[in-house]
XYZ file of C-alpha atoms in Angstrom:
428
model
C 168.691 -91.716 -136.730
C 165.905 -89.957 -137.630
C 164.020 -93.022 -136.347
C 165.413 -91.530 -132.480
C 165.597 -87.956 -132.991
C 162.024 -88.333 -133.555
C 161.711 -90.301 -130.306
C 163.485 -88.049 -128.624
C 161.688 -84.961 -130.346
C 158.780 -86.249 -129.177
C 159.207 -86.375 -125.978
C 160.530 -83.617 -125.302
C 157.686 -82.102 -126.033
C 155.700 -84.798 -125.103
C 157.830 -83.250 -122.324
C 157.030 -79.481 -122.562
C 153.644 -79.840 -123.553
C 152.095 -80.541 -119.644
C 154.423 -78.186 -118.058
C 152.728 -74.728 -120.926
C 149.411 -76.406 -119.961
C 150.338 -76.000 -115.410
C 152.033 -72.966 -116.925
C 148.252 -71.180 -118.447
C 146.359 -73.437 -115.578
C 148.108 -71.270 -113.220
C 148.454 -68.252 -114.773
C 144.527 -67.744 -114.184
C 144.299 -67.345 -111.176
C 145.688 -63.912 -111.757
C 143.472 -61.788 -113.112
C 140.727 -61.321 -110.276
C 143.458 -61.390 -107.585
C 144.923 -58.315 -108.610
C 140.554 -57.385 -109.833
C 141.239 -57.984 -105.963
C 143.765 -56.037 -104.831
C 143.527 -52.715 -106.836
C 139.278 -53.314 -104.933
C 141.097 -53.161 -101.831
C 143.739 -50.591 -102.787
C 140.984 -48.024 -104.228
C 138.456 -48.473 -101.035
C 141.443 -48.182 -98.475
C 142.924 -44.197 -101.294
C 138.620 -43.908 -100.234
C 138.835 -44.388 -96.691
C 142.018 -41.977 -96.602
C 140.336 -38.672 -98.118
C 136.656 -39.364 -97.432
C 138.563 -40.071 -93.401
C 140.482 -37.207 -94.523
C 137.787 -34.848 -95.179
C 135.320 -35.471 -92.149
C 138.812 -34.745 -90.228
C 139.313 -31.517 -91.230
C 135.309 -30.613 -91.094
C 134.749 -31.244 -87.362
C 139.028 -30.085 -86.294
C 137.800 -26.553 -88.276
C 134.276 -26.256 -86.936
C 135.809 -26.653 -83.674
C 137.802 -24.776 -83.631
C 137.848 -21.315 -84.491
C 141.554 -20.095 -85.578
C 141.932 -22.351 -89.571
C 140.801 -19.430 -91.665
C 139.073 -20.423 -94.585
C 138.686 -23.882 -93.239
C 136.201 -23.151 -90.310
C 135.174 -20.240 -91.904
C 133.450 -23.090 -94.508
C 133.297 -25.999 -91.777
C 130.911 -23.466 -89.343
C 128.682 -23.309 -93.312
C 128.502 -27.125 -93.734
C 128.289 -28.482 -90.432
C 125.204 -27.631 -89.428
C 124.298 -30.497 -92.757
C 126.494 -33.231 -92.714
C 128.376 -33.450 -88.784
C 126.154 -36.857 -88.345
C 126.721 -38.293 -92.065
C 130.874 -37.242 -91.221
C 130.580 -38.897 -87.824
C 129.079 -42.463 -89.267
C 131.644 -42.035 -92.126
C 134.229 -41.838 -89.290
C 132.616 -45.076 -88.123
C 132.965 -46.992 -91.253
C 136.889 -45.390 -91.790
C 138.049 -46.759 -87.574
C 136.489 -49.585 -89.175
C 139.399 -50.349 -92.115
C 141.681 -49.350 -90.377
C 141.326 -51.996 -88.071
C 140.623 -54.862 -90.635
C 143.775 -53.434 -91.880
C 145.859 -53.385 -88.294
C 144.168 -56.651 -88.077
C 145.771 -57.987 -91.505
C 149.316 -56.791 -90.581
C 149.221 -53.683 -92.147
C 151.026 -52.033 -89.719
C 151.473 -48.769 -91.039
C 148.100 -48.718 -93.206
C 146.148 -49.048 -91.283
C 147.580 -46.710 -88.287
C 146.985 -44.044 -90.962
C 143.477 -45.348 -91.932
C 142.734 -45.256 -87.883
C 144.495 -42.513 -87.407
C 141.829 -39.962 -89.560
C 138.162 -42.368 -88.404
C 139.534 -41.380 -84.948
C 140.269 -37.757 -85.142
C 136.923 -37.636 -87.374
C 134.316 -39.620 -85.440
C 135.762 -38.103 -82.661
C 135.368 -34.252 -84.225
C 131.995 -35.022 -85.562
C 129.770 -36.366 -82.891
C 131.011 -33.742 -80.205
C 130.019 -31.166 -83.018
C 126.362 -33.336 -83.256
C 126.500 -32.983 -79.382
C 126.996 -29.170 -79.050
C 124.578 -28.395 -81.767
C 121.904 -30.968 -79.927
C 122.945 -29.312 -76.493
C 122.215 -25.491 -78.158
C 118.852 -27.140 -79.904
C 117.145 -28.768 -77.242
C 117.871 -25.958 -74.410
C 116.139 -23.615 -76.475
C 113.461 -25.581 -77.018
C 114.131 -27.506 -80.098
C 114.143 -30.514 -81.520
C 116.180 -33.383 -84.204
C 115.399 -36.547 -85.502
C 118.903 -37.442 -85.259
C 118.944 -40.470 -87.971
C 115.925 -38.042 -90.383
C 119.084 -35.837 -90.638
C 121.992 -38.333 -91.296
C 119.986 -40.677 -93.874
C 117.088 -37.324 -95.232
C 118.136 -34.640 -96.435
C 117.181 -33.163 -99.447
C 116.409 -30.191 -101.380
C 115.929 -26.948 -99.604
C 113.924 -25.722 -102.671
C 111.739 -29.093 -103.561
C 108.795 -27.732 -103.521
C 105.839 -25.485 -104.921
C 103.976 -22.664 -103.409
C 99.939 -23.422 -104.656
C 99.688 -20.518 -105.779
C 100.834 -17.551 -106.418
C 98.894 -13.611 -106.063
C 100.741 -10.285 -107.685
C 100.036 -8.332 -104.854
C 101.839 -4.594 -106.548
C 104.656 -3.147 -108.968
C 108.065 -2.492 -108.658
C 109.537 0.339 -109.356
C 110.267 0.050 -112.769
C 106.428 -1.646 -113.330
C 107.404 -5.550 -113.099
C 104.487 -7.606 -110.854
C 105.405 -7.955 -107.906
C 103.954 -11.762 -105.822
C 103.855 -13.556 -103.134
C 104.129 -17.466 -103.285
C 101.688 -19.032 -100.395
C 101.825 -22.160 -99.188
C 98.272 -23.796 -97.546
C 97.507 -25.851 -94.719
C 94.852 -28.022 -94.665
C 92.717 -27.139 -92.924
C 88.828 -28.202 -92.936
C 87.363 -24.807 -92.261
C 88.069 -21.412 -90.707
C 91.430 -19.589 -91.220
C 94.748 -20.483 -90.206
C 97.958 -18.458 -88.297
C 99.834 -16.978 -90.508
C 103.901 -16.726 -91.536
C 103.996 -13.128 -93.642
C 107.478 -14.657 -94.556
C 110.046 -12.707 -95.985
C 114.084 -13.621 -97.880
C 117.404 -12.768 -97.712
C 120.140 -12.295 -99.841
C 121.577 -8.995 -99.030
C 119.226 -7.266 -101.138
C 120.471 -8.132 -104.027
C 119.142 -10.958 -104.631
C 117.027 -14.801 -103.761
C 113.887 -15.345 -104.139
C 110.483 -16.143 -102.486
C 111.290 -20.291 -102.935
C 114.485 -20.582 -102.279
C 113.624 -22.513 -98.275
C 110.699 -23.364 -100.173
C 111.155 -27.166 -98.697
C 110.670 -25.061 -95.303
C 107.831 -23.317 -96.303
C 106.007 -26.394 -96.863
C 106.744 -28.569 -93.157
C 105.679 -25.456 -92.445
C 101.867 -25.629 -94.321
C 101.871 -28.795 -93.497
C 102.046 -28.267 -88.867
C 98.463 -25.565 -90.252
C 100.398 -22.568 -90.875
C 99.483 -20.213 -94.176
C 102.710 -18.809 -95.196
C 102.740 -15.782 -97.182
C 106.253 -16.102 -98.882
C 106.889 -12.510 -100.335
C 108.628 -11.427 -103.127
C 110.198 -7.387 -103.037
C 112.876 -5.216 -105.622
C 116.117 -6.686 -105.678
C 118.822 -3.729 -105.505
C 120.830 -2.651 -107.293
C 124.062 -0.305 -107.955
C 122.345 1.461 -110.141
C 119.008 1.631 -108.527
C 119.076 1.483 -104.282
C 115.989 0.510 -102.334
C 116.444 1.400 -99.310
C 112.455 3.511 -99.676
C 110.910 1.279 -102.374
C 111.302 -2.609 -100.612
C 110.701 -2.459 -97.323
C 107.341 -0.241 -98.466
C 106.425 -3.102 -100.681
C 106.792 -5.747 -97.801
C 104.671 -3.585 -95.760
C 102.579 -3.760 -99.041
C 102.083 -7.553 -98.828
C 101.634 -6.762 -95.327
C 98.984 -4.895 -95.940
C 97.224 -7.261 -98.933
C 97.143 -10.540 -96.512
C 95.696 -8.146 -94.881
C 92.851 -6.982 -97.382
C 92.781 -10.273 -98.567
C 92.588 -12.735 -95.015
C 88.997 -13.846 -95.762
C 89.989 -15.283 -99.519
C 93.060 -16.890 -98.460
C 92.276 -18.335 -94.730
C 94.565 -15.567 -92.699
C 94.026 -14.799 -89.251
C 95.222 -11.601 -89.043
C 94.914 -12.069 -85.889
C 98.215 -14.325 -85.691
C 99.803 -13.357 -87.335
C 104.114 -13.530 -88.088
C 106.225 -11.534 -89.668
C 109.616 -13.726 -90.264
C 112.629 -12.691 -92.167
C 115.893 -13.972 -93.530
C 119.302 -12.387 -93.238
C 118.383 -8.728 -95.213
C 114.926 -9.874 -94.938
C 115.029 -9.715 -91.237
C 115.884 -6.220 -90.996
C 112.655 -5.337 -93.426
C 110.209 -7.532 -90.835
C 111.729 -5.770 -88.255
C 112.153 -2.700 -89.188
C 107.892 -3.152 -90.426
C 106.226 -4.061 -87.877
C 107.793 -1.720 -85.156
C 107.132 1.042 -87.676
C 103.348 -0.835 -87.633
C 103.154 -0.957 -84.335
C 103.930 2.994 -83.583
C 100.979 3.462 -86.694
C 103.703 5.370 -89.425
C 105.127 1.721 -91.672
C 104.039 3.855 -95.484
C 102.806 1.012 -96.812
C 104.151 1.218 -101.727
C 100.066 0.073 -101.968
C 98.064 2.279 -99.323
C 96.104 0.343 -96.463
C 96.764 -0.486 -93.175
C 100.139 -2.392 -92.225
C 98.958 -4.927 -89.427
C 100.155 -5.220 -86.627
C 102.656 -9.044 -86.159
C 102.400 -10.870 -82.754
C 105.600 -11.811 -83.420
C 108.641 -11.825 -85.288
C 111.344 -14.182 -85.945
C 115.046 -13.356 -87.369
C 116.961 -15.209 -88.421
C 120.905 -14.290 -88.521
C 119.314 -10.569 -88.737
C 120.717 -7.569 -90.648
C 120.009 -5.297 -88.160
C 122.610 -3.396 -87.961
C 122.453 -1.625 -92.229
C 125.375 0.596 -90.782
C 127.805 -1.985 -89.060
C 127.748 -4.194 -91.816
C 129.348 -1.607 -93.470
C 131.314 -0.789 -90.918
C 132.365 -3.584 -88.864
C 132.155 -5.738 -92.023
C 133.979 -9.107 -91.016
C 137.142 -10.197 -92.088
C 136.532 -13.552 -93.669
C 137.844 -14.925 -97.665
C 135.335 -12.064 -99.844
C 133.090 -11.865 -96.421
C 134.108 -7.993 -96.105
C 133.621 -6.887 -99.730
C 131.270 -8.428 -100.161
C 128.606 -7.150 -97.235
C 129.914 -3.784 -98.286
C 128.614 -4.688 -101.464
C 125.068 -5.532 -99.884
C 124.612 -2.227 -97.657
C 125.743 0.394 -100.659
C 123.719 -1.106 -102.933
C 120.804 -1.129 -100.544
C 121.205 2.393 -100.046
C 123.094 3.628 -102.868
C 126.468 4.874 -101.465
C 128.456 5.238 -97.335
C 127.241 6.054 -94.849
C 129.315 9.044 -95.530
C 127.675 9.303 -98.386
C 123.940 9.393 -97.287
C 123.617 9.039 -93.386
C 120.224 9.562 -92.664
C 119.610 6.669 -95.305
C 121.251 4.382 -92.844
C 119.560 5.501 -90.211
C 116.303 5.128 -91.715
C 117.672 1.330 -92.118
C 119.271 0.568 -89.424
C 116.401 -1.763 -86.748
C 117.462 0.019 -83.782
C 115.999 3.246 -85.338
C 112.450 2.000 -85.702
C 112.570 0.454 -81.365
C 109.940 1.910 -79.387
C 108.485 -0.143 -77.281
C 105.011 -0.709 -77.119
C 106.855 -3.810 -80.340
C 105.896 -6.936 -81.365
C 107.810 -10.195 -79.024
C 111.197 -10.920 -81.870
C 113.437 -14.850 -81.811
C 116.642 -14.078 -83.089
C 118.353 -17.133 -83.647
C 122.200 -16.195 -84.453
C 125.269 -18.481 -85.923
C 127.744 -18.167 -83.782
C 130.405 -18.890 -86.694
C 128.524 -15.514 -88.724
C 131.600 -14.350 -91.525
C 128.514 -11.991 -93.305
C 126.549 -10.359 -90.525
C 129.213 -10.611 -87.423
C 127.203 -12.157 -83.816
C 128.613 -8.941 -82.032
C 126.144 -6.521 -83.765
C 123.446 -9.278 -83.882
C 123.693 -9.622 -79.716
C 124.354 -5.869 -79.563
C 120.619 -4.938 -81.330
C 119.286 -7.713 -79.060
C 120.230 -5.909 -76.193
C 119.451 -1.687 -77.125
C 116.215 -3.677 -77.944
C 115.572 -4.958 -74.541
C 116.993 -1.619 -72.543
C 113.731 0.028 -74.513
C 111.054 -2.434 -73.247
C 111.174 -4.856 -76.702
C 110.947 -8.412 -75.584
C 113.604 -9.760 -77.178
C 113.648 -14.238 -76.765
C 117.787 -14.820 -78.456
C 119.638 -17.901 -79.175
C 122.524 -18.625 -80.315
C 123.225 -21.410 -82.058
C 127.141 -22.605 -81.783
C 129.699 -23.283 -84.398
C 127.228 -22.609 -87.461
C 127.602 -19.339 -90.042
C 125.054 -16.992 -92.635
C 122.604 -18.888 -93.831
C 123.473 -22.328 -91.735
C 119.539 -24.234 -92.090
C 118.971 -23.368 -95.412
C 121.641 -26.443 -96.961
C 119.805 -29.665 -97.255
C 115.851 -29.675 -96.179
C 116.120 -32.650 -92.474
C 119.206 -31.572 -91.659
C 120.240 -30.405 -87.991
C 120.004 -26.897 -88.674
C 117.117 -27.072 -90.915
C 115.425 -29.479 -88.511
C 116.473 -26.945 -85.073
C 116.114 -23.869 -86.703
C 112.227 -24.996 -88.031
C 111.210 -27.060 -84.267
C 113.045 -23.523 -82.165
C 110.531 -21.725 -84.128
C 107.492 -23.666 -84.090
C 107.981 -23.770 -80.516
C 108.080 -20.102 -79.977
C 105.454 -18.935 -82.109
C 103.364 -21.798 -80.684
C 103.534 -19.436 -77.852
C 102.955 -16.281 -79.033
C 99.832 -16.867 -82.158
C 97.984 -18.710 -79.253
């Protein structure tokens, strides 16, 4: 009996043994299969997320009435629309693969996001390209898609102290030098923006370096920033005028050709360069360090804060924009237009519009929610009516500071190429 039982037991064990072995071997492929499924699921989730983001950016860029979505899209679309188009095309491809593998519901959703994001962002790219090329600019689309870099990654060749602030601190100019064998170079005095309360001379250093690489001597100006306790409506413009005078005085040393001099301002900086240029043309520019303020051959104004009174009274309705622009105006002047009407009158660029005056290139972001395009274009009409030569470039689908998100973006390339085409005519 024991022998029979042992035989049965042995046979049972023998039968079970192979089954257990078979079970083990069949479970081995399950781990890589689960990993593959996880990878596919993660890929689809990422495709949905990126496709949705790209679709929202594209649609919000084209449709102005979507509140903060439209505002944010207009701020970043001139930078990321080409890449968003590529992302949309990739998502579309993944959606088609899902449909072919029988995943109809998932494939339909992914394909939908891909179609919308591709078409919407491609439309943004086309609209921007048409506007830029019509204004004499150019864009390398491959670089705009795959060659983005930091807007502040360059450094000036040297800095020089040109004046003191009201508190006695040094104020300097940052100088970007072109490669040149001999002689002087056409010169750009650049004045940064920031609502008179923020910003610094090298915030867009990559663009300034590119201008130098194209043969310009670029002198970027540091000026005194306003605070609630220090209104700079007199000191900052006179410091900008002093910097221009410093360029004139040191032209031989720094290699500046002041017969081919342009003033270039961004946002609030545009206000000060336009006012300084107008006053210099009339012979009454006030420099904080004395000396003669040169009259530039041209002025470039990026999304300019020409109307300081309008900056306060016509503050845009975008999220947070109204309070911000009023803070710019009140910090700069020390109060409201009702409190200091004479200060606002001096700060408003229309006050300084008298012929003869240097020609002006004004680039206006048509979705600007910081400085209303209406105020900018109104200034241009007033300037023309007073005999000032103003060239206006309307940049569609773009918000304030659109070129300064990344170097080589559509916004940055278009901005620089339009300006350089203008300067090549004016500084000949």
